Coordinates of C-alpha atoms and ligand atoms in Angstrom, one line a residue:
X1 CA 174.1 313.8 206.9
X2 CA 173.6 316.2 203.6
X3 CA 177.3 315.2 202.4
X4 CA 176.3 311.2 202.5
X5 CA 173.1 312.3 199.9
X6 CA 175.6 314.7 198.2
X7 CA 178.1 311.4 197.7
X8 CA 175.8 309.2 196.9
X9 CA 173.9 311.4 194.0
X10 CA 177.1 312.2 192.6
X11 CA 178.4 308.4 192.1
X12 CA 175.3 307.2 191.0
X13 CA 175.8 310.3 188.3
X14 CA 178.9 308.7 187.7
X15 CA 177.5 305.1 187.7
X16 CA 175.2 306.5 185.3
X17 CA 172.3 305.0 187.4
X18 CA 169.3 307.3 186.7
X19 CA 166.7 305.4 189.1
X20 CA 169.6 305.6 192.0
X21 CA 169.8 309.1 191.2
X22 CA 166.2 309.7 191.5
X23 CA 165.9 307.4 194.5
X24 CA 168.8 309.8 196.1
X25 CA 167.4 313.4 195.8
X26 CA 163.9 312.1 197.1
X27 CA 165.6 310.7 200.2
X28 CA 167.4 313.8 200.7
X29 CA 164.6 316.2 199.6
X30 CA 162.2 314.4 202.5
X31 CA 165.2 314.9 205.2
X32 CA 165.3 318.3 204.2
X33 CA 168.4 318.4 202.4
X34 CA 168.2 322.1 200.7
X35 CA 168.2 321.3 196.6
X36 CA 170.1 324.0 195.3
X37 CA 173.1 322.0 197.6
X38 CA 172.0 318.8 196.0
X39 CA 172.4 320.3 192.2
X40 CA 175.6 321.9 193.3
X41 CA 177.2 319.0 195.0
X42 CA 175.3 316.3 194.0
X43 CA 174.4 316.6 190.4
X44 CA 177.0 318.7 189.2
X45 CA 180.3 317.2 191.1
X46 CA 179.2 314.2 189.0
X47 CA 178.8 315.6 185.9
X48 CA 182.5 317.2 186.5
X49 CA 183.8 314.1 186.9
X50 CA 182.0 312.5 183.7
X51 CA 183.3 315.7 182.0
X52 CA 187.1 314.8 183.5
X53 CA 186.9 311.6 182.5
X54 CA 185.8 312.7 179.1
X55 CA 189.3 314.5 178.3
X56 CA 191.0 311.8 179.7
X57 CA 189.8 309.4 177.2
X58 CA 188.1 307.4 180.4
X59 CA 185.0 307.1 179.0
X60 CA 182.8 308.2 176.0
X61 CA 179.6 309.7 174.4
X62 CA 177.2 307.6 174.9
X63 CA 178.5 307.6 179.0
X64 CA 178.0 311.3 178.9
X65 CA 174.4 310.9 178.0
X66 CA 173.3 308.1 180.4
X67 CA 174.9 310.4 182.8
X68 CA 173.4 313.7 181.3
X69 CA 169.8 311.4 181.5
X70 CA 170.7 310.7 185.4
X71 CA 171.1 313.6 186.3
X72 CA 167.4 314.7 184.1
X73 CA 165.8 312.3 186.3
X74 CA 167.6 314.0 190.2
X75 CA 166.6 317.5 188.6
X76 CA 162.8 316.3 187.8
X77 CA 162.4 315.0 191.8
X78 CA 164.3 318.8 192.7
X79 CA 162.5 320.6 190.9
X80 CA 158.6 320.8 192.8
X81 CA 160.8 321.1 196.5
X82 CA 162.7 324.0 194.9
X83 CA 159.6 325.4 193.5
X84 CA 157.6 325.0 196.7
X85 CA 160.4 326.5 199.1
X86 CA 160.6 329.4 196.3
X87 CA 158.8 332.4 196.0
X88 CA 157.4 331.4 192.9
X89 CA 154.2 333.4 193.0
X90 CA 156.3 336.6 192.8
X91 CA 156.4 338.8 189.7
X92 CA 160.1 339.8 189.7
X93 CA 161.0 340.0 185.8
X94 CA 160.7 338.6 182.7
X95 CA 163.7 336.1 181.3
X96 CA 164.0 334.9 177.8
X97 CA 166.3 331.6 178.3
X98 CA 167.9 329.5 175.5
X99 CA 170.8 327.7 174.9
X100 CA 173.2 328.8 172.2
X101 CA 173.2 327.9 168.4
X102 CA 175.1 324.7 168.3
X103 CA 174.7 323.5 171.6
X104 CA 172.9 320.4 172.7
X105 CA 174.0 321.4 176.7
X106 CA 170.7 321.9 178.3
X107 CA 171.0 320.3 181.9
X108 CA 172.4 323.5 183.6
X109 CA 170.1 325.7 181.7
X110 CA 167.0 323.8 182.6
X111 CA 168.2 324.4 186.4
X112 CA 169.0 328.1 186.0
X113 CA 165.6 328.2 184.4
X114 CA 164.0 326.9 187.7
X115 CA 165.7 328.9 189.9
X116 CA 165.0 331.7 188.7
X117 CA 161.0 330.4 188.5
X118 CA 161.6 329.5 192.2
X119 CA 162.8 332.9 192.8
X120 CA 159.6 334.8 191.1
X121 CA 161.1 335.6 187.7
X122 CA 158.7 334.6 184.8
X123 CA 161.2 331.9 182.4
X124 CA 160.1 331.7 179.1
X125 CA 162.8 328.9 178.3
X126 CA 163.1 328.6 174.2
X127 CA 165.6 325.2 174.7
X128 CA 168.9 324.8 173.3
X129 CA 170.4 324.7 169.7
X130 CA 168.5 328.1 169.2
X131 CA 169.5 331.4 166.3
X132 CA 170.2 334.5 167.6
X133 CA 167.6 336.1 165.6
X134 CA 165.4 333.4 167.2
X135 CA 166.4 334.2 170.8
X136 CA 165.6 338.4 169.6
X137 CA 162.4 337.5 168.4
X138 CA 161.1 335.7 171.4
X139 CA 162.8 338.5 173.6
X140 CA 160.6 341.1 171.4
X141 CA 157.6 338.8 171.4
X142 CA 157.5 339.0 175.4
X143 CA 158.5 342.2 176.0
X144 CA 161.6 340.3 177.9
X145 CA 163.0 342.0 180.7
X146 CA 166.3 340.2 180.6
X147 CA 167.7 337.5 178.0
X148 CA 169.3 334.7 179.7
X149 CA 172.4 332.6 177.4
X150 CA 174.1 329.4 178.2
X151 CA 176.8 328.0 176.6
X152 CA 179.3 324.9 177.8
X153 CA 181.1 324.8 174.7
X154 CA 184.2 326.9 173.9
X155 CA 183.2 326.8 170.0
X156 CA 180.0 328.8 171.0
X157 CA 181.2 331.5 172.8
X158 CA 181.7 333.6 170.0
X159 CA 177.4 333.7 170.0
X160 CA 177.2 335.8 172.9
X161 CA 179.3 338.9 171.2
X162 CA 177.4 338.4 168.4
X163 CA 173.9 338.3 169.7
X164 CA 174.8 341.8 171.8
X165 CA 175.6 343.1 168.1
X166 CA 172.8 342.1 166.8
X167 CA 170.7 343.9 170.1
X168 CA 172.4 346.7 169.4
X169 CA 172.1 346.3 165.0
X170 CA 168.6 346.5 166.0
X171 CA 168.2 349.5 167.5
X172 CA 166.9 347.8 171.2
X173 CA 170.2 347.3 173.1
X174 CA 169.1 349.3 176.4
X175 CA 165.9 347.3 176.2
X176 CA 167.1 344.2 177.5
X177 CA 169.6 343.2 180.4
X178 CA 171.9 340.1 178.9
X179 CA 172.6 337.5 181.5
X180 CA 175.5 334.9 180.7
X181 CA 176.8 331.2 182.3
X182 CA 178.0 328.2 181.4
X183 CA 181.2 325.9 182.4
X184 CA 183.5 327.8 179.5
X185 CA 182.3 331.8 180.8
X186 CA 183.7 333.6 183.1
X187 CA 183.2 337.4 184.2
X188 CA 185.9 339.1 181.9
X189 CA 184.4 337.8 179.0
X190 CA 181.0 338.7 179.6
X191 CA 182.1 342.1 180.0
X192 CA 184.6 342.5 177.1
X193 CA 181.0 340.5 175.4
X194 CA 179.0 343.4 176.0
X195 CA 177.0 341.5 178.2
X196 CA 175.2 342.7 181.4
X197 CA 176.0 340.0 183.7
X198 CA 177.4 336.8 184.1
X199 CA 176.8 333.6 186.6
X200 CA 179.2 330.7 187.6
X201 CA 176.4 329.0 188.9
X202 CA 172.4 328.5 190.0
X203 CA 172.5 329.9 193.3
X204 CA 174.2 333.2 192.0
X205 CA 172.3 333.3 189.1
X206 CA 169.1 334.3 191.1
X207 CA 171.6 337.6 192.5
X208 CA 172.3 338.5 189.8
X209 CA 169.4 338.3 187.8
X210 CA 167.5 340.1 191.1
X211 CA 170.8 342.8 190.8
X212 CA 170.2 343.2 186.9
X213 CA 166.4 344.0 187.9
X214 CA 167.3 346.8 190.9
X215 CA 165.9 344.5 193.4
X216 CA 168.0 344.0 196.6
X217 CA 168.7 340.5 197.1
Ligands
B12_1 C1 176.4 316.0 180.2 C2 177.3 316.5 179.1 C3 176.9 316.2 177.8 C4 175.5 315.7 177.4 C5 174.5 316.8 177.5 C6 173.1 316.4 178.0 C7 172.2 317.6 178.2 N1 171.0 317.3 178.0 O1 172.7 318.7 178.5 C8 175.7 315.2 176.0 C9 176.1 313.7 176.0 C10 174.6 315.4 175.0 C11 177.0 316.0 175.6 C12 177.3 316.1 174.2 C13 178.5 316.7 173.9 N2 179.5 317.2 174.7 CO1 179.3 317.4 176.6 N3 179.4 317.5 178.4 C14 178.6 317.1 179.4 C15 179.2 317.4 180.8 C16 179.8 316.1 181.3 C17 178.3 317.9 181.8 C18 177.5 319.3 181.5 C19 176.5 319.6 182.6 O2 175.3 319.3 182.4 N4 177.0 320.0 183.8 C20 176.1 320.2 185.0 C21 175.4 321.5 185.0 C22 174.6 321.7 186.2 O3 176.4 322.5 185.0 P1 176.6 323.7 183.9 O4 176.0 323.2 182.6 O5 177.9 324.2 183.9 O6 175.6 324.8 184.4 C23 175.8 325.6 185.6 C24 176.6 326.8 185.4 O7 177.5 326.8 184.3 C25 175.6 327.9 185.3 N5 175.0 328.2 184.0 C26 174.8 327.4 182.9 N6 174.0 328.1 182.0 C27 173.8 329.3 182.4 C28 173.1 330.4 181.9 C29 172.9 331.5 182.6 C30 172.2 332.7 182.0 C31 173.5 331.7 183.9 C32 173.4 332.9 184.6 C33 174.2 330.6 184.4 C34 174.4 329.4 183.7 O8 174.6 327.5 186.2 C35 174.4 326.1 186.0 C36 173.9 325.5 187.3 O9 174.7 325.6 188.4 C37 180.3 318.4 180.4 C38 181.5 318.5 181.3 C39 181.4 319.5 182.4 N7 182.2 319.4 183.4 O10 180.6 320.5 182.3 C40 180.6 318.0 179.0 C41 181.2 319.0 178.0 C42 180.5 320.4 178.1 N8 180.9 318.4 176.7 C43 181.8 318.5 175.8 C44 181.8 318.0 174.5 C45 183.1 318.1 173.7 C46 180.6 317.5 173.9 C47 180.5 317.0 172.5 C48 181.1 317.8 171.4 C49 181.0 315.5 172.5 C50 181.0 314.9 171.1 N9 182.2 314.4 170.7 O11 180.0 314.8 170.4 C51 178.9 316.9 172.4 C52 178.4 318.2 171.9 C53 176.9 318.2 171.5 C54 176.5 319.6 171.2 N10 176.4 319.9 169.9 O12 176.2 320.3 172.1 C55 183.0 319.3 176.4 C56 183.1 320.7 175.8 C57 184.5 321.1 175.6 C58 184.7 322.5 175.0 N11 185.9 322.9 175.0 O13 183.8 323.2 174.7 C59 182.8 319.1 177.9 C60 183.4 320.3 178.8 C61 183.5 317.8 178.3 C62 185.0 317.8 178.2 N12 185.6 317.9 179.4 O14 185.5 317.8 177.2 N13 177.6 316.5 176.6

């Protein structure tokens, strides 16, 4: 039964159809359908395809952003089930999120960002196109426990070195755990980054955020 709302939320990503997308996850989110599945196989196998079919030439901007906005509207339905099953009221940690310099991607931010709410981490999300001497400041500002980067584009990754250098230019390196994801990441390169941890995706995100803390997941 899940796989039939999984289907249909990815093609009506893919038909760029935001109120069939929104009319989707609440059907599945009444029959119980759990909505980290519905991101992972719903929202996300559609954007994958929209992303496919972008290198292939099949379609264009202004498809990836009616399918970026459908998508918005099946994460703002998600989003009060998965904060309600959650554990919300928890005081786990403190993450600084942003999106890297350059970078307009903020779809799979926004749902690491609730996940980690859900969980009982505190987000303080900054949004997406932000400086690393931005992203330090606000880390400062709330006494951050971890600082959380995305990225989905190969021409940013070269922020995530750099912002560790800058951590460590400052004098506060140890004083912050650095948490890393996004489509173009992958483990190595968070660790040859300097980075803490890394995170292909929402669910393990929350594990390793919980394992960055010394909390047993
Ligand atoms: C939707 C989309 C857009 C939308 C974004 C809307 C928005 N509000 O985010 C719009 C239309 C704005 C857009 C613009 C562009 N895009 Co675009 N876009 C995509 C697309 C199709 C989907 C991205 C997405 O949201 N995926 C779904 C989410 C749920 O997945 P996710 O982001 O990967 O996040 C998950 C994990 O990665 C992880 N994660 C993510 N962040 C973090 C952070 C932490 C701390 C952790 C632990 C985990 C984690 O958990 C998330 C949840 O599971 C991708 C293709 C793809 N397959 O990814 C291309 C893609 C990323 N875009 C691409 C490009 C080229 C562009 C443009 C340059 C196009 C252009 N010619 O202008 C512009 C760039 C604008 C800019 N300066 O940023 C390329 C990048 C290629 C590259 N080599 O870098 C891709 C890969 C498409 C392609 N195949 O070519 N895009």
């Amino acid at each position: 039964m899940s796989q039939t709302h999984f289907d249909n939320l990815r093609d009506a990503i893919t038909s760029l159809n935001a109120a069939a997308a929104a009319d989707t996850a609440t059907q599945a989110i009444a029959e119980g359908v759990e909505p980290v599945d519905l991101i992972t196989n719903g929202i996300r196998a559609g954007l994958d395809i929209m992303g496919e079919k972008f290198t292939n030439g099949d379609c264009f901007l202004p498809e990836l952003m009616l399918a970026g906005r459908a998508a918005d509207s099946a994460v703002a339905i998600i989003e009060p089930a998965m904060l309600a099953s959650g554990n919300a009221d928890e005081k786990l940690g403190k993450v600084v999120m942003a999106t890297v310099k350059d970078d307009l991607h903020d779809i799979g931010k926004n749902i690491v960002a609730l996940m980690l709410r859900s969980a009982g981490f505190e987000v303080i999300d900054l949004g997406c196109d932000k400086s690393k001497e931005e992203i330090f400041a606000a880390a400062e500002e709330n006494n951050a426990d971890i600082v959380g980067l995305s990225t989905l584009m190969t021409t940013c990754m070269a922020f995530i070195p750099e912002f560790v250098e800058l951590l460590k230019s400052k004098g506060v390196r140890d004083n912050y755990k650095v948490l890393v994801g996004g489509a173009p990441l992958n483990p190595q390169f968070a660790e040859e980054s300097g980075c803490d941890g890394y995170a292909a995706d929402a669910s393990k995100c929350v594990e390793m955020a919980k394992q960055l803390m010394g909390i047993a997941a």
